[in-house]
Coordinates of C-alpha atoms in Angstrom, one line a residue:
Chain A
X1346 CA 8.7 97.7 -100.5
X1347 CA 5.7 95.9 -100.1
X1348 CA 6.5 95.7 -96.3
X1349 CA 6.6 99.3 -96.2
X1350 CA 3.1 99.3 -97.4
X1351 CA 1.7 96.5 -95.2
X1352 CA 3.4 98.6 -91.8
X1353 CA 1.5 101.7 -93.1
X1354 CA -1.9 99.6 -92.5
X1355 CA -3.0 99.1 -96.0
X1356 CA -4.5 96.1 -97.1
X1357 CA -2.2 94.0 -99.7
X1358 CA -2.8 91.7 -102.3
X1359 CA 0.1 89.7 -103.1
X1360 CA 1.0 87.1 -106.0
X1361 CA 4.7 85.9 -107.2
X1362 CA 5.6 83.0 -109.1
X1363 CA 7.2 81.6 -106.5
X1364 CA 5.2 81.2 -103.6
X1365 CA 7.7 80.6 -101.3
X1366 CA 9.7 84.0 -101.4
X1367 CA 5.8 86.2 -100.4
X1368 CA 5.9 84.1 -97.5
X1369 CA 7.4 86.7 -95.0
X1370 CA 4.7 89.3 -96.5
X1371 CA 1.7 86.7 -96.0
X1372 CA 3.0 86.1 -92.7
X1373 CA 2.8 89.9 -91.6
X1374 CA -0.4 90.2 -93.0
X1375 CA -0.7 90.1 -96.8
X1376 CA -3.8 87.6 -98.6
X1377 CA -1.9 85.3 -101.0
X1378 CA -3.7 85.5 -104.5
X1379 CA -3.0 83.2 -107.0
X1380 CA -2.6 85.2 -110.2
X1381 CA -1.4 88.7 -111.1
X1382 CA -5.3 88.8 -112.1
X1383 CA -6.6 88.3 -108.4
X1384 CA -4.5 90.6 -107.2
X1385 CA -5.7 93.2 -109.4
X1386 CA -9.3 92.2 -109.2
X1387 CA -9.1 93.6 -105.5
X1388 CA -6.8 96.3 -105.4
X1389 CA -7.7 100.3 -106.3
X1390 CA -3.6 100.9 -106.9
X1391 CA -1.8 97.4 -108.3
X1392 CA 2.2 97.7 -108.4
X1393 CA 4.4 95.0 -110.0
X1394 CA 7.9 95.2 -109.6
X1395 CA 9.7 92.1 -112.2
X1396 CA 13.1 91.6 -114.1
X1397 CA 12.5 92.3 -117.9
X1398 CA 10.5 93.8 -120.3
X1399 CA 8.8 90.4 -121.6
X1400 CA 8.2 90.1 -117.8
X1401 CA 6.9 93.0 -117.3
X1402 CA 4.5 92.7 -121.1
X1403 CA 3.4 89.1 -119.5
X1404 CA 2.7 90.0 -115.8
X1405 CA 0.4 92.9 -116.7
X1406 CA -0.5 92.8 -120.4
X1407 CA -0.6 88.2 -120.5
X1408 CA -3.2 85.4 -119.8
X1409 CA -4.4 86.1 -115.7
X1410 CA -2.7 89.3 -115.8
X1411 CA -3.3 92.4 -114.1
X1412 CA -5.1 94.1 -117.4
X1413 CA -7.3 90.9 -117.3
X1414 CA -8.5 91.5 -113.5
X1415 CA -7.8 95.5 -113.2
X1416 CA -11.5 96.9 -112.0
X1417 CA -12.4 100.3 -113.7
X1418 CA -10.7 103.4 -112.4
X1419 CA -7.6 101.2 -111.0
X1420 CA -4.4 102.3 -111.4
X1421 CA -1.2 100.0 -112.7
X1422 CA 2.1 101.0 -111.2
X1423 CA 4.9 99.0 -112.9
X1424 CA 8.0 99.6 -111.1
X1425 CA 10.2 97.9 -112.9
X1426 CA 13.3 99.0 -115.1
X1427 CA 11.8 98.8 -118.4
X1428 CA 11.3 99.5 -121.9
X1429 CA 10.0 103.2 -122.1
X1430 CA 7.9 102.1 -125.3
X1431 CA 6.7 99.4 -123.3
X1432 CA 5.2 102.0 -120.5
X1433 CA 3.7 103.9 -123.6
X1434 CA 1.8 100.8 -124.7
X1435 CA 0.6 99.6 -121.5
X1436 CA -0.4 103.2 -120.9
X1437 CA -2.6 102.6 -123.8
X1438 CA -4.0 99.4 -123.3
X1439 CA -4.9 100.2 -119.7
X1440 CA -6.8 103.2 -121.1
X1441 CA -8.8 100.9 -123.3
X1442 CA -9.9 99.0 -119.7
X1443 CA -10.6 102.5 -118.2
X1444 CA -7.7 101.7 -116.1
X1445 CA -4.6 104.5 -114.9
X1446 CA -1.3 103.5 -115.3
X1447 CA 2.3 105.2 -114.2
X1448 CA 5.6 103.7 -115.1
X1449 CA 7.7 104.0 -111.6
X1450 CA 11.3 103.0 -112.0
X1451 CA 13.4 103.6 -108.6
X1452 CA 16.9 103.8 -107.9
X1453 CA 18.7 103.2 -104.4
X1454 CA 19.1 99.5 -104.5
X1455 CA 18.0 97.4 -102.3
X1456 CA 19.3 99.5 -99.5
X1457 CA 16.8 102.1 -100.8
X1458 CA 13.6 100.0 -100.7
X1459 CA 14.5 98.1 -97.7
X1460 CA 15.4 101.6 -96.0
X1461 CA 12.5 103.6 -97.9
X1462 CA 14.6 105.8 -99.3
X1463 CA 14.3 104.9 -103.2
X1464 CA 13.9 107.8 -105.7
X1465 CA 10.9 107.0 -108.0
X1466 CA 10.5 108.5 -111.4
X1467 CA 7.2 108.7 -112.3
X1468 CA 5.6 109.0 -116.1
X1469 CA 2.1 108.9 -116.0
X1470 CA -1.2 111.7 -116.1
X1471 CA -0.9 114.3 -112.9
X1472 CA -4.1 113.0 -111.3
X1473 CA -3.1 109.4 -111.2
X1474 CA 0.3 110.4 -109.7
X1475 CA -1.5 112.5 -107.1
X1476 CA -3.3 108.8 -106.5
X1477 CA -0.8 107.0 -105.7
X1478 CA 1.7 109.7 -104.4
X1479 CA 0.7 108.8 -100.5
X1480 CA 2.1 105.1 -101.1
X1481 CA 5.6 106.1 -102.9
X1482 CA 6.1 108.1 -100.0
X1483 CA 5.8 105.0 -97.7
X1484 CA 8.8 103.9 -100.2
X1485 CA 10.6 106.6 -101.2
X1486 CA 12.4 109.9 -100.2
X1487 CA 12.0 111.6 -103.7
X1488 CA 9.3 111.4 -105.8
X1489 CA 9.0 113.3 -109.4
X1490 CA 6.2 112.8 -111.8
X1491 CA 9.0 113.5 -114.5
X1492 CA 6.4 113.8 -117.9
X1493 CA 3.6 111.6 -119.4
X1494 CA 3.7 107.6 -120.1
X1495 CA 7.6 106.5 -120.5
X1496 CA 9.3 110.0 -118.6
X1497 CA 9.9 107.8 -115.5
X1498 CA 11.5 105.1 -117.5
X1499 CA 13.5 107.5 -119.6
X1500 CA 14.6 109.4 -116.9
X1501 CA 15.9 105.8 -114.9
X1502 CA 18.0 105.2 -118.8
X1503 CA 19.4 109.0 -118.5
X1504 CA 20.2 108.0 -114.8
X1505 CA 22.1 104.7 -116.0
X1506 CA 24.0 106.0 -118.8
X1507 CA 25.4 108.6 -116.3
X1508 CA 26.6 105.8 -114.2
X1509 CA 27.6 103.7 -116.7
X1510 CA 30.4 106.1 -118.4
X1511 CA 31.3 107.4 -114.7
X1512 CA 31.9 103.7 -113.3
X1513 CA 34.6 103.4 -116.3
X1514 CA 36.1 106.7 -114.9
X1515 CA 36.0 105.5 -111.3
X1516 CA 37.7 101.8 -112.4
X1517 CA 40.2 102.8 -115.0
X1518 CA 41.8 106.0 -112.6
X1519 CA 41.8 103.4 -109.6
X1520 CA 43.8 101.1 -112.1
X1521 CA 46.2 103.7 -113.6
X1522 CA 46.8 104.6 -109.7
X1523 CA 47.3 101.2 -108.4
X1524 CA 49.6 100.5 -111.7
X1525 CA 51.6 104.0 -110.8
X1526 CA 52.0 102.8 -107.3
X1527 CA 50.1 105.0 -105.0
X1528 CA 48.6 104.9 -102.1
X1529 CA 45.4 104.3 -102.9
X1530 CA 43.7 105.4 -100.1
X1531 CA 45.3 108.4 -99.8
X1532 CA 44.9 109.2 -103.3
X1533 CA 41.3 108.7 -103.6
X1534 CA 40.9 111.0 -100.3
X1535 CA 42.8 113.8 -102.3
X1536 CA 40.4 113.7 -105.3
X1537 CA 37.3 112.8 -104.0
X1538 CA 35.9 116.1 -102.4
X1539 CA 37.3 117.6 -105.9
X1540 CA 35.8 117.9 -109.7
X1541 CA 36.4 114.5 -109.8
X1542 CA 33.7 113.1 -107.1
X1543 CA 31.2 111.4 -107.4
X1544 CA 28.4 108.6 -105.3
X1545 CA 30.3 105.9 -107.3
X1546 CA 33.7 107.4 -106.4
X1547 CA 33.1 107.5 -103.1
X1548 CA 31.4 104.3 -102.4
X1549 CA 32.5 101.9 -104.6
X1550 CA 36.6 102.5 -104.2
X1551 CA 36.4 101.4 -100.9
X1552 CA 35.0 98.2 -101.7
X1553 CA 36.5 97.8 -104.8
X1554 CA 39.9 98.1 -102.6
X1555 CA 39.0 95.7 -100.0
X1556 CA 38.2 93.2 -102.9
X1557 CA 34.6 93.3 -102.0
X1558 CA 32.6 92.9 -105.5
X1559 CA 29.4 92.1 -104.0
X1560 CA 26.6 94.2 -105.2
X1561 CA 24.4 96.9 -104.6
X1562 CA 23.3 96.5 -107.9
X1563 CA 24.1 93.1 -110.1
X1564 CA 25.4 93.5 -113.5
X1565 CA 22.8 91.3 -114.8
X1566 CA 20.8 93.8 -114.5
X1567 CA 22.8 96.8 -115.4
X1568 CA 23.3 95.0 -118.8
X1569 CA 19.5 94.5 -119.6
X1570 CA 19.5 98.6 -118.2
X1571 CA 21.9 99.0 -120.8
X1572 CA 20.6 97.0 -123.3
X1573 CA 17.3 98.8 -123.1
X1574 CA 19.2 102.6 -123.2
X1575 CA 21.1 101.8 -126.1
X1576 CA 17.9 100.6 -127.8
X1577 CA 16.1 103.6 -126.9
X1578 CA 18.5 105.9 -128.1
X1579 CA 19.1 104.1 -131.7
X1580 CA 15.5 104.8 -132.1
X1581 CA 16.5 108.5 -131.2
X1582 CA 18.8 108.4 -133.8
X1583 CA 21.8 109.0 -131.1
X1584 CA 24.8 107.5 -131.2
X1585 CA 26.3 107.5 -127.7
X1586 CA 29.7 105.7 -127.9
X1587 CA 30.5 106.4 -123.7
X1588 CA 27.7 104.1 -123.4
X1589 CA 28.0 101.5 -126.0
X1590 CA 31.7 100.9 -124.4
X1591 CA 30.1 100.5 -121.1
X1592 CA 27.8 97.6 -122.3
X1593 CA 30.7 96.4 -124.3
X1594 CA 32.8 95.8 -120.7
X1595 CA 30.0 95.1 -118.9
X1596 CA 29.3 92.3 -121.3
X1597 CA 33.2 91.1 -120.6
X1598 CA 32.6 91.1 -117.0
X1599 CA 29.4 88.6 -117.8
X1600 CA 31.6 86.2 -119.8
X1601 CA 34.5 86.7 -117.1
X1602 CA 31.8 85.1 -114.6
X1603 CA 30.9 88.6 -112.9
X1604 CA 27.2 89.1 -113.8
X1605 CA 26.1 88.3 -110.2
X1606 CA 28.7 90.7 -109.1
X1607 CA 27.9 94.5 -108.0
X1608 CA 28.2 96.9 -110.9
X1609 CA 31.5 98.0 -109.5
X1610 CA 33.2 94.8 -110.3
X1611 CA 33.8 96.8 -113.8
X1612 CA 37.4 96.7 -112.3
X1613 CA 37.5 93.0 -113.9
X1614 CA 37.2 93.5 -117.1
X1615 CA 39.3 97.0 -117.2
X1616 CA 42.2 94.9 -115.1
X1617 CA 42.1 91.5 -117.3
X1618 CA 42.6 93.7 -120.3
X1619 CA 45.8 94.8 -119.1
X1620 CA 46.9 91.7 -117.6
X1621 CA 46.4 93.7 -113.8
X1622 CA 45.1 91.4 -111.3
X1623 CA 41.5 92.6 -110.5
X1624 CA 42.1 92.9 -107.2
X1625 CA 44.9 95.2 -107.4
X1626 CA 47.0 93.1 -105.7
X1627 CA 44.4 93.1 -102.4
X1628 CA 41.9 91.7 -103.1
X1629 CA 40.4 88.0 -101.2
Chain B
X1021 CA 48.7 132.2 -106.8
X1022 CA 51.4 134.4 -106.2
X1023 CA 49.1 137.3 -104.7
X1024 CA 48.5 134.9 -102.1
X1025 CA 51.9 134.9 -101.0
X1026 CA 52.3 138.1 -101.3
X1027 CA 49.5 139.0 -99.1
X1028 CA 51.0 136.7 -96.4
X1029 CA 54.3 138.6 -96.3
X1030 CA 56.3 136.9 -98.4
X1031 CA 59.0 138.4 -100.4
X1032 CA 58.0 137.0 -103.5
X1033 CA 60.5 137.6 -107.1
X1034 CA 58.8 136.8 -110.4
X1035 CA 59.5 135.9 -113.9
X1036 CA 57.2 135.4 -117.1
X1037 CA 58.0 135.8 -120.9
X1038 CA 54.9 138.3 -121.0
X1039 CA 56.3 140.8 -118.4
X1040 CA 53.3 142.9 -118.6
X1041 CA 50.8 140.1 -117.3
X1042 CA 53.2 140.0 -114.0
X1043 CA 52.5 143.9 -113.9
X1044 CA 49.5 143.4 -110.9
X1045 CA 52.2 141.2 -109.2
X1046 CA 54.9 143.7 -109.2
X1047 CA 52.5 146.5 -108.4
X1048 CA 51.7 144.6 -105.2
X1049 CA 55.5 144.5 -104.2
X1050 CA 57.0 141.1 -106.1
X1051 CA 60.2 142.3 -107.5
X1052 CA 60.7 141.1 -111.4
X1053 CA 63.1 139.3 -112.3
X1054 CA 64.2 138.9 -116.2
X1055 CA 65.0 135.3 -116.0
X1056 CA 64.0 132.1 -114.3
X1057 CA 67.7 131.3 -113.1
X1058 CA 67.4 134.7 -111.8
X1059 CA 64.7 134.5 -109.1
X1060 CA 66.0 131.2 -108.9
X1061 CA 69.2 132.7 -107.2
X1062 CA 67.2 135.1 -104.8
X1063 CA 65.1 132.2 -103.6
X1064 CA 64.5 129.7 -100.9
X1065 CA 61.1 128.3 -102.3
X1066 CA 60.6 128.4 -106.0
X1067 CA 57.1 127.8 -107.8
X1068 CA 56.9 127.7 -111.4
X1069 CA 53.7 126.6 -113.0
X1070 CA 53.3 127.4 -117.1
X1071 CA 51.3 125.6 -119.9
X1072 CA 53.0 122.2 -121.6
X1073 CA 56.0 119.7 -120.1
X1074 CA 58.6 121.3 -123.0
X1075 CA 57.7 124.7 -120.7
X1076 CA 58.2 123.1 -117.6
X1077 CA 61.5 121.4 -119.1
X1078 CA 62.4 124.7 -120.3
X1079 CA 62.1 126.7 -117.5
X1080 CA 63.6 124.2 -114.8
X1081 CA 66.0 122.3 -116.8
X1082 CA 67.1 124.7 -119.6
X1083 CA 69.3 127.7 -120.3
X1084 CA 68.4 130.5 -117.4
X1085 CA 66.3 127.9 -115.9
X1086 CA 65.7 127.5 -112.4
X1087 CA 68.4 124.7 -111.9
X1088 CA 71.6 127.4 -113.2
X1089 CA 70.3 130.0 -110.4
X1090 CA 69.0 127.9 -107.8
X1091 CA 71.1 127.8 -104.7
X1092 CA 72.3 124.6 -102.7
X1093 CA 69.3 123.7 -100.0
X1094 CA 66.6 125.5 -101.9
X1095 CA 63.5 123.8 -103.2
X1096 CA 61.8 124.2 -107.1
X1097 CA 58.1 123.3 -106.6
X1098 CA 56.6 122.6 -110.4
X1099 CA 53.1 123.2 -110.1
X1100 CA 52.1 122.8 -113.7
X1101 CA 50.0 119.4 -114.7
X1102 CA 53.0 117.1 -116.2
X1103 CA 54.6 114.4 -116.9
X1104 CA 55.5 111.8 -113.9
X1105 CA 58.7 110.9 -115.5
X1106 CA 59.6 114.3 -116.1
X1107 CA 59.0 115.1 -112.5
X1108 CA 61.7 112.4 -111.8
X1109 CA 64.0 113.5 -114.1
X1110 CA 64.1 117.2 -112.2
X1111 CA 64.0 115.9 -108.7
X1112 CA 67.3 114.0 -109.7
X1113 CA 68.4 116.7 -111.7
X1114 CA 68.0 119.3 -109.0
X1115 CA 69.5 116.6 -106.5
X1116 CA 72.4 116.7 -108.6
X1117 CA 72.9 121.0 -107.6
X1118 CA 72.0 120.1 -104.3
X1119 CA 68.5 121.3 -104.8
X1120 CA 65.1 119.3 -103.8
X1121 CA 62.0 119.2 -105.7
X1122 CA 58.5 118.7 -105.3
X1123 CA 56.3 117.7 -108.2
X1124 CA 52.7 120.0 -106.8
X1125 CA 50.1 120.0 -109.3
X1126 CA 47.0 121.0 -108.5
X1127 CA 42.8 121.0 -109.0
X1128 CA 39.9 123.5 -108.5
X1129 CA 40.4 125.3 -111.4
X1130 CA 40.5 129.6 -111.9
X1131 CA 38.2 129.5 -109.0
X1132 CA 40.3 127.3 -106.3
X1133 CA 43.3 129.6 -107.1
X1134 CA 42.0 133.0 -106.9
X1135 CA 39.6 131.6 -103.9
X1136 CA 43.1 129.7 -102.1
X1137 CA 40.6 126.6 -102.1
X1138 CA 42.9 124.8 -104.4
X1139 CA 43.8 120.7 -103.7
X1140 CA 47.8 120.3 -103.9
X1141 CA 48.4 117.1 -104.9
X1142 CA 52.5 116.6 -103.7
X1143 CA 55.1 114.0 -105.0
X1144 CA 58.7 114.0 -103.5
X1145 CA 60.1 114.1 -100.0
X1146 CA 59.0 114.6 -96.5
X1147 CA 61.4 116.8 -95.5
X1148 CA 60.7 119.2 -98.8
X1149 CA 57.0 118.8 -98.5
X1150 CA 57.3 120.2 -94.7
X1151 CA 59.3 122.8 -95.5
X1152 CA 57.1 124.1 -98.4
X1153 CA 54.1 123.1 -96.4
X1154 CA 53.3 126.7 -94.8
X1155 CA 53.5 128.3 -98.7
X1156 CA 50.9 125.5 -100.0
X1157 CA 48.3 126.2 -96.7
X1158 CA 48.3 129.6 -98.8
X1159 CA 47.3 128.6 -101.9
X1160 CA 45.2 125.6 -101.0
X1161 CA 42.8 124.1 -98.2
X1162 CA 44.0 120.4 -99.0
X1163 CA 47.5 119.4 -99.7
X1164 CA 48.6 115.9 -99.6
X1165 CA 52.5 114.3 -99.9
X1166 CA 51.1 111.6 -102.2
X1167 CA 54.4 109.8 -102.3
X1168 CA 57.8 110.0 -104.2
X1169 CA 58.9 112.0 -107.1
X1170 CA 56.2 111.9 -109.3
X1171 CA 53.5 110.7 -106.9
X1172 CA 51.7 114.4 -107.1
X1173 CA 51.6 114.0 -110.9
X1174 CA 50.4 110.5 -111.0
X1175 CA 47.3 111.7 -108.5
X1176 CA 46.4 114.3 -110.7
X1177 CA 46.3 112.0 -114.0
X1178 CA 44.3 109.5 -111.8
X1179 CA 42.0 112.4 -111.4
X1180 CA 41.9 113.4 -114.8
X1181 CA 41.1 109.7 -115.5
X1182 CA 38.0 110.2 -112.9
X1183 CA 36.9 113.1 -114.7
X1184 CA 36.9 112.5 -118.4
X1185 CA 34.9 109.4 -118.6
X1186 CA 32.2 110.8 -115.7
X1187 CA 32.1 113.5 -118.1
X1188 CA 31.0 111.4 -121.1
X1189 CA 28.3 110.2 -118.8
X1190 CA 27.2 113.5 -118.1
X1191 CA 26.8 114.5 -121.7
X1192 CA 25.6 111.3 -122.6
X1193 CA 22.8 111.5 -120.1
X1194 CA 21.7 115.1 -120.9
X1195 CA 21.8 114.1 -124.8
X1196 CA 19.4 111.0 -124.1
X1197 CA 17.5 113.4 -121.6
X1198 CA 17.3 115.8 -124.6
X1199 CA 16.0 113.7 -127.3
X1200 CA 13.4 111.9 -125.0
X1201 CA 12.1 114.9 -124.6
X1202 CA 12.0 115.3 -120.6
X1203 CA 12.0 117.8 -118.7
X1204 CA 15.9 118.2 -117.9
X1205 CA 16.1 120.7 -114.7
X1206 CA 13.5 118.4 -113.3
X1207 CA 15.7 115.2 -114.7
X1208 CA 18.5 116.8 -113.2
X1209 CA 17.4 117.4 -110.2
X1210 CA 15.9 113.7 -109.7
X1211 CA 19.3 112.3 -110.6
X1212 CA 21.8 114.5 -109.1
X1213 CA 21.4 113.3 -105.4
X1214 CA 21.5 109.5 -106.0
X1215 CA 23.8 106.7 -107.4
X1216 CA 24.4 109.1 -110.8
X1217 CA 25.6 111.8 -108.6
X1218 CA 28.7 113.5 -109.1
X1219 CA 30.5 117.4 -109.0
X1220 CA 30.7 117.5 -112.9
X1221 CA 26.8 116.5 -113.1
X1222 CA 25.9 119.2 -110.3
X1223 CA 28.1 121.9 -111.3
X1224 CA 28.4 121.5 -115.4
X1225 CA 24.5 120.2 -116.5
X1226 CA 23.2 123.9 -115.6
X1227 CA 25.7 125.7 -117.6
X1228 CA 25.4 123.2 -120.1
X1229 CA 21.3 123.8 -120.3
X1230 CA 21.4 127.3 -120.4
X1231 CA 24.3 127.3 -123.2
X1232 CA 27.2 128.7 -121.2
X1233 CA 30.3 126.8 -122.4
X1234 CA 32.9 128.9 -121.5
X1235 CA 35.5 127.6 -119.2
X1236 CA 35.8 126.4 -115.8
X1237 CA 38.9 124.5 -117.4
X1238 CA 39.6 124.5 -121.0
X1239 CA 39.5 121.8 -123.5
X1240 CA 43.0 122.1 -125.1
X1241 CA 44.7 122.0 -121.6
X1242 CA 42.6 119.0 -120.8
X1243 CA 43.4 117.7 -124.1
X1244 CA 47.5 117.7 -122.9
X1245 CA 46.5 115.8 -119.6
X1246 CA 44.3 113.3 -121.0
X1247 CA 47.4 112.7 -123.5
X1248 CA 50.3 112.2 -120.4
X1249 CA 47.7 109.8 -118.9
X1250 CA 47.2 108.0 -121.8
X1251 CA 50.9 108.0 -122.7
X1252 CA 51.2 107.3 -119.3
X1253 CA 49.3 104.5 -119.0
X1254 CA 50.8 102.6 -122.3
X1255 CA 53.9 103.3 -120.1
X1256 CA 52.7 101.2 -117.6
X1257 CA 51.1 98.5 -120.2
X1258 CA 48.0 99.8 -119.3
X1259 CA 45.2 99.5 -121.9
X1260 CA 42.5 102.1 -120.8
X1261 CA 39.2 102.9 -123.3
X1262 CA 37.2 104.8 -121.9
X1263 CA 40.4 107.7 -121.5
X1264 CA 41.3 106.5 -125.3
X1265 CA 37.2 107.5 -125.7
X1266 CA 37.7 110.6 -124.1
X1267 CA 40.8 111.9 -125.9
X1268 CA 39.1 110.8 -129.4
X1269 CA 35.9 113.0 -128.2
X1270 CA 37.5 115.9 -126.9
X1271 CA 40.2 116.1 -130.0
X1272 CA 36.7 116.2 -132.2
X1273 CA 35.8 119.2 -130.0
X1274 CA 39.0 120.8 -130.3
X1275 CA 38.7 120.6 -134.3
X1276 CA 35.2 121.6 -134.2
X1277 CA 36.4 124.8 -132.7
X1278 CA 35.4 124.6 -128.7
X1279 CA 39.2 124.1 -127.7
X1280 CA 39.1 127.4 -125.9
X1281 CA 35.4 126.1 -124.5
X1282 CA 35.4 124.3 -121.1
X1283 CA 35.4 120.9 -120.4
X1284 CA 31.8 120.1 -120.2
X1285 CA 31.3 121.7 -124.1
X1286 CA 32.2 117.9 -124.6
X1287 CA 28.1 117.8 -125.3
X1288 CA 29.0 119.5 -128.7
X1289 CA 30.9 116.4 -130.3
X1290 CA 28.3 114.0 -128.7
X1291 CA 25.1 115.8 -129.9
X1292 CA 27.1 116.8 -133.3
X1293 CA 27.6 112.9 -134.4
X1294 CA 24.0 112.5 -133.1
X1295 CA 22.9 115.5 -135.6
X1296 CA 21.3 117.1 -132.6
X1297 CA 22.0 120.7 -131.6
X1298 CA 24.7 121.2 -129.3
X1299 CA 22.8 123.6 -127.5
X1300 CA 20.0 121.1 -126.6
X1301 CA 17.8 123.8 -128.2
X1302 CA 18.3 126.5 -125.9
X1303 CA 21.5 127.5 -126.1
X1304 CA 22.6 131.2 -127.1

C-alpha cells in the first residue's frame, strides 16, 4: 500500500517496529523515521495500518505516537481492522490536537493492496475524506465515506459477519456433498451460478478441494474481527447466534493448530467434528 | 413447467388433486387425466413434482401411482425436492416394472420456471438422463447428471446447505448494519462486490430494506429441505451447526407467523430475539 503511494511520487515517512521489514520501501525511496511521532511530525496525511486494537490505541494515541507529533490540520488515517469505539475516541482526541482523523478499514487481502484494488470504508467528516480521497485511490478501487467516526469500521464488522455465517454454508454443504459422495466439482459448478453463490463459494471450494488452506486472509485475524463484532453488537444489545457459532469454530480451528491457515480452513473444525478427514479424502 | 412443454409440441397428459389449477394447462391442449397411473399409461416421459416426500411416495409408489400405469421402457422423472433415499427406493422400484427413474430436482425458484431458466440437478442413469435430456433443455438452461440415484437430490440439499447459513450472514449483517446506524444501501452497496458477496446478499438485502418479504421461495418449503438435509446428514454421521442453526431460526419464523414469507424474512427471528424491529424501521 505504501508502495502504491511512493510510485504515485509522494513523499513518505515511514516507521515500523521492526526495521527490517520497511526496508524494501526505504530502498525505493521512503526516509526511515524512528517513531510513529516523526513520522507524523512531517506528514499532512499520516496512515497506520497494525494488528489490534491496543495496537492501534498505542501506535497513535501512546508515548512517541502519532497524536504526540501530528502538526495542526493533519489528518490520521488508521487503516486497521478495529474497534469502532476506538475510531470514536481517537476521533476525539485528534480533535483536541486540531488534528482530522478517518477510520479506513479495507477488504481485498493482500491481493487487494498489493493489486490496488482494496475497498476502503471510510468514517470520518466529508472534508477530511475529500483530503485524503486522491491517496485511497492510489490503493483502492472503491472508496465510500460510509458515515461519521466508526461507519468505516462498522461497516468492515457488517462485511465480516456476512462472511463469517456464509463460510459455514460454503464448508458444511462441501462436507455433506463429499460425505453423499458426489462429484465435487461437478456439483459445485451446478450451484454456484445459482441462489446459492457466492465470492467464498466460488473461490475457496477450489482450494479447499485441492487441500490448499493457505490464506488469503488468516484466521488469526478473522477471530480478533470476530471478537471485536460480537463485542460491538453486545453493546447494541443484539444477539446474533450465526455469528457467535462462527467464532465458536473458528476458535476450534485455532486450538486444532489452523490460526495461520486462510479463513477457509473452517473445513477443519466442521470435518473433525464429524470424524471426516478435513481434506475430504484429497487433500496433501 | 408443463406450458413449456406444451409450447414445444409435446403431447403432454396431466393429473392434480385440484383439477381446476390444471385448467390453463388443459386449455392450452394437455389432456387430463383423473389419475397419476393414468397418464402414467399414456406416457413415455413422466414428470411429477408436488409438495412433501409422503406426496412424492404417494404419487409414484402408491395406489394409482405412476409405477401401476407406467409402461415397460418409460421413465418417471420426480422433480420435487426429496429425500435421497427415497429417490433410491423408486429407481429400484420402477426397475422392478421395467421402468427408469431420474431423481431432477431443481433451483431458481417461481422465476427460473416460468422464465425456463431453471438449474436441473439429475441423479440416475446416463442412458435415462439422455433420453429425458431434450424435455429438461425446456424447462432449464443448466442440467447436470450429478451421479446415481439420488445424486440430483443430494446436490440440491448441498445447495440448500449453501444457502441457509449465507443467509444467516445476510440478516446478521443487515441487523448489525441496522443498529450501528449506517447508512445500509450505501453499506450494501460497499459490500456486495467483495469477499461478502453473494446472490442472496444482492438479490434479498433490497427487498429486505424496503420491507417486501413475500416470497422468492417460501419458508415452510425451505423448512422441509433444511429438515431432509439435516436428517440427511445424521444419516451420514454428519454433525452440521450452522444447518441445525438455520432450522432452529427458520422454525422460530415459521411460529412467529412468516412461514408463508420468503426465505430472507429470516431477518424477523434475528431482529425479534434482538428486540429490534423486523422491519429495520422502514418496513410497511
Amino acid at each position: 500500500m505504501c508502495g502504491h503511494l511512493l510510485a504515485a511520487g509522494y513523499a513518505v515517512r515511514v516507521f515500523n517496529r521492526s526495521r527490517d521489514r520497511a526496508g524494501p520501501l526505504v530502498e525505493a525511496g521512503a526516509e526511515w523515521c524512528d517513531s510513529a511521532a516523526e513520522v507524523a511530525a512531517g506528514s499532512d496525511v499520516i496512515f497506520s495500518i497494525v494488528g489490534f486494537p491496543a495496537d492501534v490505541r498505542s501506535v497513535i494515541l501512546g508515548p512517541a505516537g502519532v497524536l504526540e507529533g501530528a502538526a495542526s490540520g493533519s489528518v490520521v488515517v488508521d487503516m486497521t481492522t478495529s474497534e469502532p469505539t476506538l475510531a470514536v475516541e481517537i476521533f476525539t482526541a485528534a480533535a483536541d490536537h486540531g488534528v482530522e482523523s478517518l477510520d479506513a478499514p479495507v477488504s481485498g487481502g493482500d491481493v487487494g493492496a498489493r493489486n490496488a484494488t482494496l475497498v476502503v470504508m471510510v468514517g470520518g467528516s466529508g472534508p477530511a475524506f475529500d483530503r485524503v480521497l486522491p491517496l485511497f485511490e492510489r490503493l483502492g478501487q472503491k472508496i465510500v465515506l460510509e458515515g461519521g467516526p466508526g461507519a468505516g469500521q462498522h461497516t468492515k464488522m457488517m462485511n465480516q459477519i456476512a462472511i463469517a455465517s456464509g463460510m459455514i454454508g460454503v464448508c458444511e454443504a462441501l462436507l455433506y456433498a463429499h460425505s453423499a459422495g458426489l462429484d465435487l466439482e461437478r456439483a459445485l459448478d451446478t450451484i454456484s451460478g445459482g441462489a446459492a453463490g457466492s465470492w467464498s463459494l466460488t473461490n475457496y471450494s477450489p482450494r479447499i478441494l485441492r487441500g490448499d488452506l493457505e490464506p488469503g486472509f488468516k484466521i488469526d485475524h478473522f477471530l480478533k474481527d470476530l471478537g471485536i463484532a460480537l463485542e460491538e453488537a453486545a453493546k447494541m444489545g443484539l444477539d446474533l447466534p450465526g455469528l457467535a457459532l462462527a467464532k465458536e469454530l473458528y476458535l476450534a480451528a485455532r486450538e486444532q493448530g489452523y490460526g495461520q491457515k486462510g479463513t477457509h480452513a473452517l473445513i477443519a473444525p466442521l470435518a473433525l467434528r464429524s470424524g471426516v478427514d478435513p481434506g475430504l479424502g484429497r487433500g496433501p
